[in-house]
Coordinates of C-alpha atoms in Angstrom, one line a residue:
Chain A
M1 CA 1.7 15.0 5.7
S2 CA 4.7 15.1 7.8
K3 CA 5.5 17.9 10.2
P4 CA 6.4 21.2 8.6
I5 CA 10.1 22.2 8.5
V6 CA 10.4 25.3 10.7
V7 CA 12.6 28.1 9.5
G8 CA 13.5 30.5 12.3
I9 CA 14.4 34.2 12.0
S10 CA 17.8 34.7 10.2
D11 CA 17.5 31.1 9.0
L12 CA 16.8 29.3 5.8
N13 CA 16.0 25.7 4.6
I14 CA 14.9 23.6 1.7
A15 CA 12.2 21.0 1.3
Q16 CA 11.3 18.4 -1.3
K17 CA 9.0 15.4 -1.8
G18 CA 5.9 17.2 -0.7
D19 CA 7.4 18.5 2.6
V20 CA 6.2 21.8 3.8
L21 CA 8.3 24.7 5.0
V22 CA 7.0 27.2 7.5
T23 CA 8.2 30.4 9.1
Y24 CA 6.2 32.0 11.9
A25 CA 5.3 35.6 12.5
L26 CA 7.0 37.7 10.0
G27 CA 6.8 41.3 11.0
S28 CA 9.2 43.7 9.2
C29 CA 11.2 40.7 8.2
V30 CA 10.7 39.2 4.8
G31 CA 10.1 35.5 3.9
I32 CA 11.5 34.5 0.5
C33 CA 10.1 31.4 -1.1
L34 CA 12.0 29.9 -4.1
Y35 CA 10.6 27.0 -6.1
D36 CA 11.7 24.8 -9.0
P37 CA 8.5 23.2 -10.3
L38 CA 10.3 20.4 -12.1
S39 CA 12.5 19.0 -9.4
K40 CA 9.9 20.1 -6.8
I41 CA 12.5 21.6 -4.6
A42 CA 11.3 24.5 -2.4
G43 CA 13.4 26.9 -0.4
L44 CA 12.5 29.4 2.3
S45 CA 14.6 32.2 3.8
H46 CA 13.6 34.5 6.6
I47 CA 15.7 37.7 6.5
M48 CA 15.7 40.6 9.0
L49 CA 17.8 43.3 7.4
P50 CA 18.5 44.6 3.9
T51 CA 22.3 44.4 3.6
I52 CA 25.3 42.9 5.2
A53 CA 27.5 45.8 3.8
D54 CA 26.6 48.1 6.8
F55 CA 27.9 45.6 9.3
S56 CA 31.3 45.8 10.8
N57 CA 30.8 42.7 13.0
S58 CA 32.2 40.1 10.7
N59 CA 31.0 37.0 12.6
T60 CA 27.4 37.9 12.2
V61 CA 24.9 35.4 10.8
R62 CA 24.9 35.8 7.0
E63 CA 21.4 34.4 6.8
K64 CA 20.1 37.5 8.5
F65 CA 20.6 39.7 5.4
A66 CA 18.7 39.9 2.1
D67 CA 21.8 40.3 0.0
A68 CA 23.6 37.3 1.5
A69 CA 20.8 34.8 2.4
I70 CA 19.1 34.5 -0.9
E71 CA 22.3 33.4 -2.7
I72 CA 23.0 30.8 0.1
L73 CA 19.5 29.5 -0.3
L74 CA 19.8 29.4 -4.1
Q75 CA 23.1 27.4 -3.9
K76 CA 21.6 25.0 -1.4
M77 CA 18.7 24.3 -3.9
L78 CA 21.1 24.0 -6.8
S79 CA 23.3 21.5 -5.0
N80 CA 20.2 19.4 -4.4
G81 CA 19.2 19.2 -8.0
A82 CA 17.2 22.4 -8.7
M83 CA 17.9 24.3 -11.9
K84 CA 18.3 28.1 -11.8
V85 CA 16.4 29.0 -15.0
R86 CA 13.3 27.2 -13.6
I87 CA 13.3 28.9 -10.2
R88 CA 10.5 31.4 -9.3
A89 CA 10.1 33.5 -6.2
K90 CA 7.2 34.4 -4.0
I91 CA 7.7 36.8 -1.2
A92 CA 5.8 37.9 1.9
G93 CA 6.3 40.2 4.9
G94 CA 8.0 43.6 5.3
A95 CA 5.2 45.0 7.3
Q96 CA 5.4 48.0 9.6
M97 CA 4.1 46.7 12.9
F98 CA 4.0 50.0 14.8
S99 CA 2.7 52.9 12.8
N100 CA 4.7 55.8 14.3
L101 CA 8.3 54.8 14.7
S102 CA 10.0 57.7 12.9
N103 CA 11.7 58.6 16.1
L104 CA 13.4 55.2 16.4
S105 CA 15.3 55.3 13.1
L106 CA 13.4 52.1 12.3
A107 CA 10.9 53.8 10.0
G108 CA 10.4 51.9 6.8
I109 CA 12.6 49.0 7.6
G110 CA 10.0 46.6 6.3
E111 CA 9.8 48.5 3.0
R112 CA 13.6 48.6 2.8
N113 CA 13.8 44.9 3.3
V114 CA 11.3 44.2 0.5
I115 CA 13.3 46.5 -1.9
A116 CA 16.5 44.8 -1.0
V117 CA 15.0 41.3 -1.5
K118 CA 13.7 42.4 -5.0
Q119 CA 17.0 43.9 -5.9
E120 CA 18.8 40.7 -5.0
L121 CA 16.3 38.5 -6.8
Y122 CA 16.7 40.7 -9.9
R123 CA 20.5 40.5 -9.6
L124 CA 20.2 36.7 -9.5
R125 CA 17.6 36.8 -12.4
I126 CA 14.9 35.1 -10.4
P127 CA 11.4 36.4 -11.3
V128 CA 9.0 37.3 -8.5
V129 CA 5.7 35.8 -9.4
A130 CA 3.7 36.7 -6.3
E131 CA 4.1 38.9 -3.3
D132 CA 2.2 39.9 -0.2
T133 CA 4.2 42.6 1.4
G134 CA 3.9 45.8 3.4
K135 CA 0.9 46.9 5.3
N136 CA 0.8 46.6 9.1
Y137 CA 0.2 43.0 10.1
G138 CA 2.2 40.0 11.0
R139 CA 2.3 37.0 8.7
T140 CA 3.0 33.3 9.1
V141 CA 4.1 31.7 5.8
Y142 CA 3.7 28.1 4.7
F143 CA 5.4 26.9 1.5
D144 CA 4.8 23.5 0.1
S145 CA 7.3 21.7 -2.1
D146 CA 4.6 19.7 -4.0
E147 CA 3.1 22.6 -5.9
G148 CA 5.1 25.6 -4.8
I149 CA 2.1 27.3 -3.1
M150 CA 2.7 30.0 -0.6
R151 CA 0.0 30.2 2.1
V152 CA -0.1 33.3 4.2
K153 CA -1.8 33.4 7.6
S154 CA -2.5 36.6 9.6
V155 CA -4.2 37.4 12.8
N156 CA -6.6 40.1 11.8
M157 CA -7.0 39.6 8.1
G158 CA -7.5 35.8 7.7
E159 CA -5.4 33.6 5.3
W160 CA -4.9 33.2 1.6
S161 CA -2.7 31.4 -0.9
F162 CA -0.5 32.4 -3.8
Chain B
M1 CA 35.6 47.7 31.5
A2 CA 33.2 49.1 29.0
L3 CA 30.3 47.0 28.0
K4 CA 30.3 45.9 24.4
D5 CA 27.7 43.2 24.3
Y6 CA 24.9 42.2 26.5
G7 CA 26.7 39.0 27.3
D8 CA 29.4 41.0 29.0
L9 CA 27.2 41.8 32.0
N10 CA 28.4 40.3 35.2
E11 CA 26.3 38.9 38.0
Y12 CA 26.2 42.1 40.1
Q13 CA 25.2 44.1 37.1
L14 CA 22.4 41.6 36.2
D15 CA 21.2 41.8 39.8
A16 CA 21.2 45.6 39.6
L17 CA 19.0 45.4 36.5
K18 CA 16.7 43.0 38.2
E19 CA 16.3 45.5 41.0
I20 CA 15.6 48.3 38.5
G21 CA 12.9 46.1 37.0
N22 CA 11.6 45.5 40.4
I23 CA 11.3 49.1 41.4
G24 CA 10.0 50.1 37.9
S25 CA 7.4 47.5 37.8
G26 CA 6.3 48.2 41.4
N27 CA 5.6 51.8 40.4
A28 CA 3.9 50.8 37.2
A29 CA 1.7 48.3 39.0
T30 CA 0.6 51.0 41.5
A31 CA -0.3 53.3 38.6
L32 CA -2.2 50.5 36.9
S33 CA -4.0 49.6 40.1
D34 CA -5.0 53.3 40.7
M35 CA -6.4 53.5 37.2
L36 CA -8.4 50.3 37.4
E37 CA -9.2 50.7 41.0
R38 CA -8.3 47.1 41.5
S39 CA -5.5 45.3 43.1
V40 CA -2.7 44.2 40.8
S41 CA 0.0 41.7 41.7
I42 CA 3.5 41.5 40.3
N43 CA 6.0 38.7 40.2
V44 CA 9.7 39.1 40.9
P45 CA 11.2 40.3 37.6
T46 CA 13.4 38.1 35.5
I47 CA 16.3 39.3 33.4
K48 CA 17.3 37.4 30.4
V49 CA 20.0 37.8 27.7
L50 CA 18.5 35.8 24.9
D51 CA 18.6 35.3 21.2
Y52 CA 15.5 36.4 19.4
N53 CA 14.0 32.9 19.0
S54 CA 14.3 32.1 22.7
A55 CA 12.9 35.5 23.6
V56 CA 9.8 34.8 21.6
E57 CA 9.5 31.3 23.0
S58 CA 9.6 32.7 26.5
L59 CA 6.5 34.8 25.6
G60 CA 4.6 31.7 24.6
G61 CA 5.8 31.1 21.0
P62 CA 5.8 33.2 17.8
E63 CA 2.1 32.9 17.0
T64 CA 0.9 33.9 20.5
I65 CA -1.6 36.7 19.9
L66 CA -0.9 39.8 22.1
V67 CA -1.6 43.4 22.3
G68 CA 1.7 45.3 22.0
I69 CA 2.4 48.8 23.1
L70 CA 5.8 50.2 22.1
L71 CA 7.5 53.3 23.4
G72 CA 10.9 54.7 22.6
L73 CA 13.3 55.8 25.4
R74 CA 15.4 58.9 24.8
G75 CA 17.6 61.1 26.9
D76 CA 20.4 59.5 29.0
I77 CA 18.9 56.1 28.3
Q78 CA 18.2 55.0 24.8
G79 CA 16.2 52.0 23.9
M80 CA 12.7 50.7 23.9
M81 CA 10.0 49.6 26.2
M82 CA 7.4 47.2 25.2
F83 CA 4.2 46.2 27.0
L84 CA 2.7 42.9 26.0
L85 CA -0.8 42.3 27.2
N86 CA -2.9 39.3 26.5
K87 CA -6.3 39.7 25.2
E88 CA -8.0 39.1 28.6
F89 CA -5.8 41.8 30.1
A90 CA -6.7 44.4 27.4
H91 CA -10.3 43.4 27.7
N92 CA -10.3 43.9 31.5
V93 CA -8.6 47.3 31.1
L94 CA -11.3 48.4 28.7
N95 CA -14.0 46.9 30.8
S96 CA -12.8 48.8 33.9
L97 CA -12.2 52.1 32.2
L98 CA -14.9 52.3 29.6
G99 CA -17.3 49.4 30.2
T100 CA -16.5 48.1 26.6
E101 CA -15.1 44.9 25.2
F102 CA -12.0 44.1 23.3
G103 CA -12.9 42.5 20.0
E104 CA -10.6 42.7 17.1
L105 CA -8.1 45.5 16.7
S106 CA -9.6 46.5 13.4
S107 CA -13.0 47.0 15.1
L108 CA -11.6 48.8 18.1
D109 CA -12.9 52.4 18.3
D110 CA -10.7 55.4 18.8
M111 CA -11.8 55.7 22.4
S112 CA -10.8 52.2 23.3
Q113 CA -7.5 52.4 21.4
S114 CA -6.5 55.6 23.2
A115 CA -7.5 54.1 26.6
I116 CA -5.1 51.2 26.0
L117 CA -2.4 53.5 24.8
E118 CA -2.9 55.7 27.8
V119 CA -2.6 52.8 30.2
G120 CA 0.7 52.0 28.4
N121 CA 1.8 55.6 28.7
I122 CA 1.1 55.9 32.4
M123 CA 2.7 52.6 33.3
A124 CA 5.8 53.4 31.2
A125 CA 6.1 56.9 32.7
S126 CA 5.9 55.5 36.3
Y127 CA 8.4 52.7 35.4
V128 CA 10.8 55.2 33.9
N129 CA 10.4 57.7 36.7
A130 CA 11.5 55.0 39.2
I131 CA 14.6 54.3 37.2
A132 CA 15.3 57.9 36.7
S133 CA 15.2 58.7 40.4
L134 CA 17.3 55.6 41.3
T135 CA 20.0 56.4 38.8
G136 CA 19.8 60.2 38.6
L137 CA 19.6 59.9 34.8
K138 CA 17.2 61.9 32.6
I139 CA 14.9 59.7 30.5
D140 CA 12.2 60.7 28.1
I141 CA 9.6 58.4 26.6
S142 CA 8.1 58.8 23.1
V143 CA 4.4 58.7 22.2
P144 CA 3.2 55.0 22.5
N145 CA 2.2 52.9 19.5
M146 CA -0.1 49.9 19.6
C147 CA -0.7 46.8 17.6
F148 CA -2.5 43.5 18.1
D149 CA -0.7 40.7 16.4
M150 CA 1.6 37.7 16.7
A151 CA 4.3 38.0 19.4
G152 CA 7.0 37.0 17.0
A153 CA 6.1 39.8 14.5
M154 CA 6.1 42.4 17.3
M155 CA 9.3 41.1 18.8
S156 CA 11.0 41.4 15.5
V157 CA 10.9 45.2 15.9
P158 CA 13.4 45.3 18.8
A159 CA 15.3 42.4 17.3
I160 CA 15.9 44.4 14.1
Y161 CA 16.7 47.5 16.0
Y162 CA 19.4 45.8 18.0
A163 CA 20.7 43.6 15.2
N164 CA 23.6 45.8 14.5
I165 CA 24.8 45.6 18.1
S166 CA 24.2 42.0 19.0
D167 CA 22.5 38.8 17.9
K168 CA 21.0 38.7 21.4
I169 CA 18.6 41.0 23.1
I170 CA 18.3 41.8 26.8
L171 CA 14.9 41.6 28.4
I172 CA 14.0 42.9 31.8
E173 CA 10.8 41.2 32.1
D174 CA 8.0 41.9 34.6
E175 CA 4.8 40.0 34.9
F176 CA 1.6 41.6 36.1
G177 CA -1.2 39.5 37.3
H178 CA -4.5 40.0 38.7
I179 CA -6.9 38.1 40.9
N180 CA -8.3 36.8 37.6
K181 CA -5.6 34.2 36.6
D182 CA -6.2 34.5 32.8
M183 CA -4.9 38.0 32.7
S184 CA -1.2 38.4 32.1
S185 CA 1.1 41.0 30.8
H186 CA 4.8 41.7 30.4
I187 CA 6.9 44.8 30.4
L188 CA 10.1 44.5 28.5
L189 CA 12.7 47.1 29.0
I190 CA 15.2 46.9 26.2
P191 CA 18.1 49.3 26.7
E192 CA 21.0 50.0 24.3
V193 CA 24.4 48.8 25.3
E194 CA 25.8 52.4 25.8
S195 CA 22.8 53.1 28.0
L196 CA 23.4 50.0 30.1
Q197 CA 27.0 51.2 30.6
R198 CA 25.6 54.6 31.8
I199 CA 23.2 52.9 34.2
M200 CA 26.0 50.9 35.6
E201 CA 28.2 54.0 36.0
S202 CA 25.4 55.8 37.8
L203 CA 25.1 52.9 40.2
G204 CA 28.9 52.6 40.7
L205 CA 28.9 49.1 39.1
D206 CA 30.9 49.9 36.1
S207 CA 34.1 48.0 37.0

């Protein structure tokens, strides 16, 4: 197997022909895995925030936001031969790393990210077939383009696949 | 000129922040040393204006496993302070204070958790006191929070918090060492842009 394709924060990428995508250490961020089982095209996006609508800074990175990134990823997959009706989503992340952050106006950002991701997937009519979200630990996500399996690795809780 | 982005800081201002880090960490190291009854060494602080990915790389990569203690700053300076301790450091702290060991966070008893939080609290308070007396600003710190996880996942917290201001974050980074080389820790001071402006004004460096 070749080296995995690394997706950084506020970044996205696609893989095919058995290549594996990886994004490291999702905290409150959410990793969105999209997969077309027939063309075996996989996509992975690592978003940080729910919506681009709150942002005045127009030259910000669009891949940072749930409501902008997923569509960019989808288009990228479609232009490489994926078909929208076949695409399924698996999502992971959206944790709350520090338990008591109410004073920092950050409370529930993980949860809000997950909700925004689901809303956007619903709007695009992409069903979510698996998710591992919330709780309080970081996750590294591997997503392989051969079978569309999402593997989640954590520090304290071990690892598992979807 | 008012600061709008972390990239706007000039050389003198960066030097001033480095000095703030120096004084703050000197105080924090003394507090730590008093608590542990051992000598603690500190390196000259570095100051970095980085994007998130490089900030995480500078801590050893996203999957480096660390103990993180996060505190909020309020008052005249708003922002966050984060202590990142490696496992050996946390272990040594527990060993000195309680005679116990650091295993997994999930198996850490209340006493050990509160000991680590208290160390974070005392170090943060002495760090912040030093900045407050230097600048004449009033700074409060919030109750600390702890987690034991991947550096990348913990760093995403300040990254998300500052994402509406800038794609970059500013780190005033201090390294604590010990006679035992395996122990390392970082203090990250992450002020908001308006607070940086206020610090510069108080030091007469705002133009």
